[in-house]
mmCIF file of C-alpha atoms in Angstrom:
data_model
loop_
_atom_site.group_PDB
_atom_site.id
_atom_site.type_symbol
_atom_site.label_atom_id
_atom_site.label_comp_id
_atom_site.label_asym_id
_atom_site.label_seq_id
_atom_site.Cartn_x
_atom_site.Cartn_y
_atom_site.Cartn_z
ATOM 1 C CA ALA A 1137 0.000 0.000 0.000
ATOM 2 C CA ILE A 1138 1.100 3.565 -0.659
ATOM 3 C CA GLN A 1139 2.172 5.336 2.515
ATOM 4 C CA MET A 1140 1.330 9.002 3.035
ATOM 5 C CA THR A 1141 3.661 10.908 5.341
ATOM 6 C CA GLN A 1142 2.130 14.156 6.533
ATOM 7 C CA SER A 1143 3.970 16.900 8.368
ATOM 8 C CA PRO A 1144 3.977 18.551 10.750
ATOM 9 C CA SER A 1145 1.782 16.511 13.079
ATOM 10 C CA SER A 1146 0.839 19.680 14.919
ATOM 11 C CA LEU A 1147 1.223 23.359 14.290
ATOM 12 C CA SER A 1148 0.568 26.487 16.355
ATOM 13 C CA ALA A 1149 -0.285 29.655 14.486
ATOM 14 C CA SER A 1150 -2.138 32.934 14.853
ATOM 15 C CA VAL A 1151 -5.101 34.417 13.043
ATOM 16 C CA GLY A 1152 -3.830 36.012 9.851
ATOM 17 C CA ASP A 1153 -0.788 33.734 9.523
ATOM 18 C CA ARG A 1154 0.076 31.823 6.365
ATOM 19 C CA ILE A 1155 0.692 28.137 6.964
ATOM 20 C CA THR A 1156 1.705 25.140 4.874
ATOM 21 C CA ILE A 1157 1.131 21.445 5.476
ATOM 22 C CA THR A 1158 2.882 18.807 3.422
ATOM 23 C CA CYS A 1159 2.171 15.230 2.383
ATOM 24 C CA ARG A 1160 4.658 12.915 0.786
ATOM 25 C CA ALA A 1161 3.642 9.719 -0.958
ATOM 26 C CA SER A 1162 5.845 6.630 -0.857
ATOM 27 C CA GLN A 1163 5.488 6.348 -4.630
ATOM 28 C CA GLY A 1164 4.206 8.551 -7.417
ATOM 29 C CA ILE A 1165 0.472 9.200 -7.350
ATOM 30 C CA LEU A 1166 0.166 11.750 -10.176
ATOM 31 C CA ASN A 1167 -2.243 14.376 -8.809
ATOM 32 C CA ASP A 1168 -4.554 11.881 -7.111
ATOM 33 C CA LEU A 1169 -4.670 13.620 -3.777
ATOM 34 C CA GLY A 1170 -7.269 15.395 -1.693
ATOM 35 C CA TRP A 1171 -7.159 17.509 1.441
ATOM 36 C CA TYR A 1172 -9.757 17.350 4.201
ATOM 37 C CA GLN A 1173 -10.528 19.490 7.237
ATOM 38 C CA GLN A 1174 -12.018 17.967 10.358
ATOM 39 C CA ARG A 1175 -13.256 20.029 13.264
ATOM 40 C CA PRO A 1176 -13.731 18.312 16.642
ATOM 41 C CA GLY A 1177 -16.865 16.186 16.766
ATOM 42 C CA GLU A 1178 -17.582 16.666 13.082
ATOM 43 C CA ALA A 1179 -17.174 14.660 9.906
ATOM 44 C CA PRO A 1180 -14.338 15.609 7.561
ATOM 45 C CA ASN A 1181 -14.926 18.194 4.856
ATOM 46 C CA LEU A 1182 -13.321 18.121 1.405
ATOM 47 C CA LEU A 1183 -11.225 21.225 0.705
ATOM 48 C CA ILE A 1184 -9.085 20.359 -2.315
ATOM 49 C CA TYR A 1185 -9.208 17.533 -4.863
ATOM 50 C CA SER A 1186 -6.892 16.487 -7.663
ATOM 51 C CA ALA A 1187 -4.110 18.110 -5.638
ATOM 52 C CA SER A 1188 -4.984 21.689 -6.556
ATOM 53 C CA THR A 1189 -8.691 22.083 -7.388
ATOM 54 C CA LEU A 1190 -10.717 23.972 -4.829
ATOM 55 C CA GLN A 1191 -13.946 22.223 -3.858
ATOM 56 C CA SER A 1192 -17.060 24.315 -4.435
ATOM 57 C CA GLY A 1193 -17.874 26.534 -1.481
ATOM 58 C CA VAL A 1194 -14.405 26.391 0.055
ATOM 59 C CA PRO A 1195 -12.815 29.803 0.703
ATOM 60 C CA SER A 1196 -10.080 30.883 -1.687
ATOM 61 C CA ARG A 1197 -7.559 31.250 1.136
ATOM 62 C CA PHE A 1198 -7.123 27.466 0.844
ATOM 63 C CA SER A 1199 -4.901 26.220 -1.961
ATOM 64 C CA GLY A 1200 -3.132 23.009 -2.882
ATOM 65 C CA SER A 1201 -0.206 22.116 -5.072
ATOM 66 C CA GLY A 1202 2.018 19.218 -5.992
ATOM 67 C CA PHE A 1203 2.389 16.289 -8.350
ATOM 68 C CA GLY A 1204 3.961 12.887 -8.094
ATOM 69 C CA THR A 1205 5.101 12.419 -4.517
ATOM 70 C CA ASP A 1206 5.129 15.839 -2.837
ATOM 71 C CA PHE A 1207 2.051 17.895 -2.049
ATOM 72 C CA THR A 1208 1.212 20.969 -0.025
ATOM 73 C CA LEU A 1209 -1.869 22.575 1.464
ATOM 74 C CA THR A 1210 -1.577 26.287 2.117
ATOM 75 C CA ILE A 1211 -3.899 28.545 4.058
ATOM 76 C CA SER A 1212 -3.008 32.099 3.120
ATOM 77 C CA SER A 1213 -4.520 33.982 6.055
ATOM 78 C CA LEU A 1214 -5.784 31.901 8.944
ATOM 79 C CA GLN A 1215 -9.271 32.564 10.206
ATOM 80 C CA PRO A 1216 -10.612 31.419 13.601
ATOM 81 C CA GLU A 1217 -12.713 28.689 11.973
ATOM 82 C CA ASP A 1218 -9.627 27.164 10.331
ATOM 83 C CA PHE A 1219 -8.247 25.763 13.566
ATOM 84 C CA ALA A 1220 -8.917 22.079 13.041
ATOM 85 C CA THR A 1221 -7.167 18.889 11.962
ATOM 86 C CA TYR A 1222 -6.182 18.429 8.320
ATOM 87 C CA TYR A 1223 -5.672 15.181 6.450
ATOM 88 C CA CYS A 1224 -4.438 14.266 3.005
ATOM 89 C CA LEU A 1225 -5.865 11.233 1.206
ATOM 90 C CA HIS A 1226 -4.569 9.632 -1.968
ATOM 91 C CA ASP A 1227 -6.971 7.994 -4.404
ATOM 92 C CA HIS A 1228 -4.390 6.677 -6.839
ATOM 93 C CA THR A 1229 -4.702 2.935 -6.201
ATOM 94 C CA TYR A 1230 -6.364 0.649 -3.699
ATOM 95 C CA PRO A 1231 -6.195 0.761 -0.804
ATOM 96 C CA TYR A 1232 -6.521 4.507 -0.392
ATOM 97 C CA THR A 1233 -4.529 5.841 2.566
ATOM 98 C CA PHE A 1234 -4.699 8.978 4.667
ATOM 99 C CA GLY A 1235 -1.854 10.963 6.083
ATOM 100 C CA GLN A 1236 -1.539 10.919 9.859
ATOM 101 C CA GLY A 1237 -3.145 14.341 10.218
ATOM 102 C CA THR A 1238 -1.990 17.826 11.192
ATOM 103 C CA LYS A 1239 -3.610 19.481 14.180
ATOM 104 C CA LEU A 1240 -3.659 23.234 13.707
ATOM 105 C CA GLU A 1241 -3.931 25.080 16.996
ATOM 106 C CA ILE A 1242 -4.213 28.698 17.983
ATOM 107 C CA LYS A 1243 -0.989 30.211 19.278
ATOM 108 C CA GLN B 569 -29.160 18.806 -0.302
ATOM 109 C CA VAL B 570 -26.913 15.788 0.074
ATOM 110 C CA GLN B 571 -27.557 13.794 3.235
ATOM 111 C CA LEU B 572 -25.889 10.617 4.423
ATOM 112 C CA VAL B 573 -27.082 9.023 7.647
ATOM 113 C CA GLU B 574 -25.298 6.061 9.183
ATOM 114 C CA SER B 575 -26.943 3.684 11.637
ATOM 115 C CA GLY B 576 -26.372 0.333 13.258
ATOM 116 C CA GLY B 577 -23.504 1.158 15.580
ATOM 117 C CA GLY B 578 -23.369 0.105 19.206
ATOM 118 C CA VAL B 579 -21.565 -2.145 21.628
ATOM 119 C CA VAL B 580 -20.704 -5.608 20.332
ATOM 120 C CA GLN B 581 -18.690 -8.447 21.824
ATOM 121 C CA PRO B 582 -15.389 -9.520 20.284
ATOM 122 C CA GLY B 583 -15.837 -12.139 17.607
ATOM 123 C CA ARG B 584 -19.391 -11.106 16.823
ATOM 124 C CA SER B 585 -20.769 -9.488 13.664
ATOM 125 C CA LEU B 586 -22.436 -6.171 12.956
ATOM 126 C CA ILE B 587 -24.064 -4.532 9.966
ATOM 127 C CA LEU B 588 -23.926 -0.786 9.482
ATOM 128 C CA SER B 589 -26.286 1.051 7.140
ATOM 129 C CA CYS B 590 -25.987 4.368 5.381
ATOM 130 C CA GLY B 591 -29.096 5.976 3.963
ATOM 131 C CA ALA B 592 -28.666 8.631 1.319
ATOM 132 C CA SER B 593 -30.791 11.406 -0.136
ATOM 133 C CA GLY B 594 -30.499 14.575 -2.163
ATOM 134 C CA PHE B 595 -28.708 13.145 -5.202
ATOM 135 C CA THR B 596 -28.915 10.324 -7.756
ATOM 136 C CA PHE B 597 -27.833 7.497 -5.463
ATOM 137 C CA SER B 598 -27.368 4.851 -8.155
ATOM 138 C CA GLY B 599 -24.767 6.941 -9.972
ATOM 139 C CA TYR B 600 -22.215 7.169 -7.186
ATOM 140 C CA SER B 601 -19.603 5.013 -5.554
ATOM 141 C CA PHE B 602 -19.512 4.929 -1.769
ATOM 142 C CA HIS B 603 -16.670 4.668 0.673
ATOM 143 C CA TRP B 604 -16.426 3.675 4.315
ATOM 144 C CA VAL B 605 -13.871 5.392 6.525
ATOM 145 C CA ARG B 606 -13.315 4.860 10.226
ATOM 146 C CA GLN B 607 -11.729 6.799 13.047
ATOM 147 C CA ALA B 608 -10.690 5.193 16.317
ATOM 148 C CA PRO B 609 -11.192 7.379 19.395
ATOM 149 C CA GLY B 610 -8.640 10.185 19.390
ATOM 150 C CA LYS B 611 -6.936 8.829 16.269
ATOM 151 C CA GLY B 612 -6.690 9.662 12.608
ATOM 152 C CA LEU B 613 -8.801 8.601 9.652
ATOM 153 C CA GLU B 614 -8.509 5.133 8.125
ATOM 154 C CA TRP B 615 -9.941 4.260 4.731
ATOM 155 C CA VAL B 616 -11.875 0.987 4.982
ATOM 156 C CA ALA B 617 -13.636 0.170 1.724
ATOM 157 C CA VAL B 618 -15.249 1.372 -1.479
ATOM 158 C CA MET B 619 -17.977 0.030 -3.705
ATOM 159 C CA SER B 620 -18.711 1.192 -7.226
ATOM 160 C CA HIS B 621 -22.023 2.709 -8.275
ATOM 161 C CA ASP B 622 -23.262 -0.590 -9.691
ATOM 162 C CA GLY B 623 -22.006 -2.698 -6.804
ATOM 163 C CA VAL B 624 -19.693 -4.669 -9.077
ATOM 164 C CA ASN B 625 -16.308 -3.395 -7.909
ATOM 165 C CA LYS B 626 -15.384 -3.552 -4.235
ATOM 166 C CA TYR B 627 -12.042 -2.846 -2.616
ATOM 167 C CA TYR B 628 -10.985 -3.132 1.001
ATOM 168 C CA GLY B 629 -8.293 -1.813 3.293
ATOM 169 C CA ASP B 630 -5.526 -4.129 4.418
ATOM 170 C CA SER B 631 -6.574 -4.237 8.076
ATOM 171 C CA VAL B 632 -10.146 -5.326 7.348
ATOM 172 C CA ARG B 633 -9.887 -7.384 4.171
ATOM 173 C CA GLY B 634 -11.493 -10.788 4.655
ATOM 174 C CA ARG B 635 -13.604 -9.642 7.598
ATOM 175 C CA ILE B 636 -15.841 -7.040 6.028
ATOM 176 C CA THR B 637 -18.213 -6.870 3.075
ATOM 177 C CA VAL B 638 -19.770 -3.842 1.456
ATOM 178 C CA SER B 639 -23.062 -3.958 -0.401
ATOM 179 C CA ARG B 640 -25.779 -1.630 -1.590
ATOM 180 C CA ASP B 641 -29.463 -1.583 -2.414
ATOM 181 C CA ASN B 642 -30.108 1.045 -5.052
ATOM 182 C CA SER B 643 -33.868 0.634 -4.603
ATOM 183 C CA LYS B 644 -33.515 1.764 -0.985
ATOM 184 C CA ASN B 645 -30.750 4.343 -1.489
ATOM 185 C CA THR B 646 -28.761 2.491 1.143
ATOM 186 C CA VAL B 647 -25.257 1.102 1.447
ATOM 187 C CA TYR B 648 -24.159 -1.469 3.992
ATOM 188 C CA LEU B 649 -20.998 -2.490 5.772
ATOM 189 C CA GLN B 650 -20.994 -5.961 7.268
ATOM 190 C CA MET B 651 -18.230 -6.575 9.778
ATOM 191 C CA ASN B 652 -17.388 -10.064 11.023
ATOM 192 C CA SER B 653 -15.024 -11.410 13.666
ATOM 193 C CA LEU B 654 -14.910 -8.024 15.339
ATOM 194 C CA ARG B 655 -11.854 -7.111 17.384
ATOM 195 C CA ALA B 656 -11.207 -4.435 19.993
ATOM 196 C CA GLU B 657 -9.152 -2.535 17.413
ATOM 197 C CA ASP B 658 -12.261 -2.189 15.237
ATOM 198 C CA THR B 659 -13.675 0.226 17.815
ATOM 199 C CA ALA B 660 -14.210 3.462 15.902
ATOM 200 C CA VAL B 661 -16.644 5.924 14.421
ATOM 201 C CA TYR B 662 -17.580 4.603 10.995
ATOM 202 C CA TYR B 663 -18.359 7.132 8.287
ATOM 203 C CA CYS B 664 -19.909 6.520 4.924
ATOM 204 C CA ALA B 665 -19.056 8.978 2.200
ATOM 205 C CA LYS B 666 -19.974 9.420 -1.433
ATOM 206 C CA ASP B 667 -17.624 9.813 -4.323
ATOM 207 C CA ARG B 668 -17.367 13.233 -5.887
ATOM 208 C CA GLU B 669 -18.098 12.207 -9.472
ATOM 209 C CA MET B 670 -20.826 10.070 -11.001
ATOM 210 C CA PHE B 671 -19.839 6.721 -12.481
ATOM 211 C CA ALA B 672 -16.313 7.044 -11.133
ATOM 212 C CA VAL B 673 -14.291 6.123 -8.111
ATOM 213 C CA GLY B 674 -12.045 8.855 -6.871
ATOM 214 C CA GLU B 675 -12.075 11.354 -4.086
ATOM 215 C CA VAL B 676 -14.737 11.561 -1.433
ATOM 216 C CA ASP B 677 -16.808 14.701 -1.078
ATOM 217 C CA TYR B 678 -19.810 14.375 1.251
ATOM 218 C CA TRP B 679 -19.671 12.443 4.519
ATOM 219 C CA GLY B 680 -22.258 11.260 6.994
ATOM 220 C CA GLN B 681 -21.950 12.120 10.675
ATOM 221 C CA GLY B 682 -20.748 8.637 11.554
ATOM 222 C CA THR B 683 -21.873 5.818 13.819
ATOM 223 C CA LEU B 684 -19.826 4.567 16.765
ATOM 224 C CA VAL B 685 -18.939 0.894 17.005
ATOM 225 C CA THR B 686 -17.502 -0.276 20.319
ATOM 226 C CA VAL B 687 -16.093 -3.785 20.498
ATOM 227 C CA SER B 688 -15.968 -4.846 24.098
ATOM 228 C CA SER B 689 -16.884 -7.776 26.299
#
C-alpha cells in the first residue's frame, strides 16, 4: 500500500498567519490527492481535490499544489474557523490511505 | 441537499458481527460510488472500503480485508458495511461517504456524521 507521510503533526499559528502542510507519498500518485478538514466532533470536509482544485464553497484562502510524490496545502490567512485537523488522502490505487493528520492550533 | 445518515452502531462483543447502514438522499444514489472510513477514538482517519455505483467493484483496506463486506441496495438508497469477527481494534466511528463524481471512483466529497462501534466484552 502507498504510505502518506504528513507533516507537521501539529502546528501552532495565529489568526492572519500563512501556513503550509505537506504530504509525501511513498510512490508517485500523479495528482490523485485530496485535502480534508475535520473540526472536533464533526465529519471531515473536502477542501481540495486532484491536488490543486478547490472544492465548491471552500474559501479561496485554501490552496493546494504538488504532483507525483510531494504535495502541499496552504492557508493564506488563517481565520478562527480554520483551527482544526487536516488530512491528506490519496486515491491513486487501492487501498486509499490517509496521512496521519496535522492538528492546527491557535498560538 | 446531500444527506448521508449512518446507523447500526453500538456495543458488540469480540468475535461477533455487525451490519452498518448508510441511507442517502439529495442526489442520484445509483450513480455514485460509496466509501467507508473509520476513526478510532482520538486517532486519525482510516480508509476501509469502497464500492462502485453498480455494486460490481469492491475494494478493502488491508486491516479489514477478509472480515468485512460492502453492499448496496439502489432501490432503498442504502449502502451497507458488514463486519465479522470483530476485534477491539475495530472500535471506531464509521463514516460513509460518497464519491465526488458520477460513475467514477475517486475522491470523497460528502460524509455522513458517523456511527460509533464499540467492540468490548
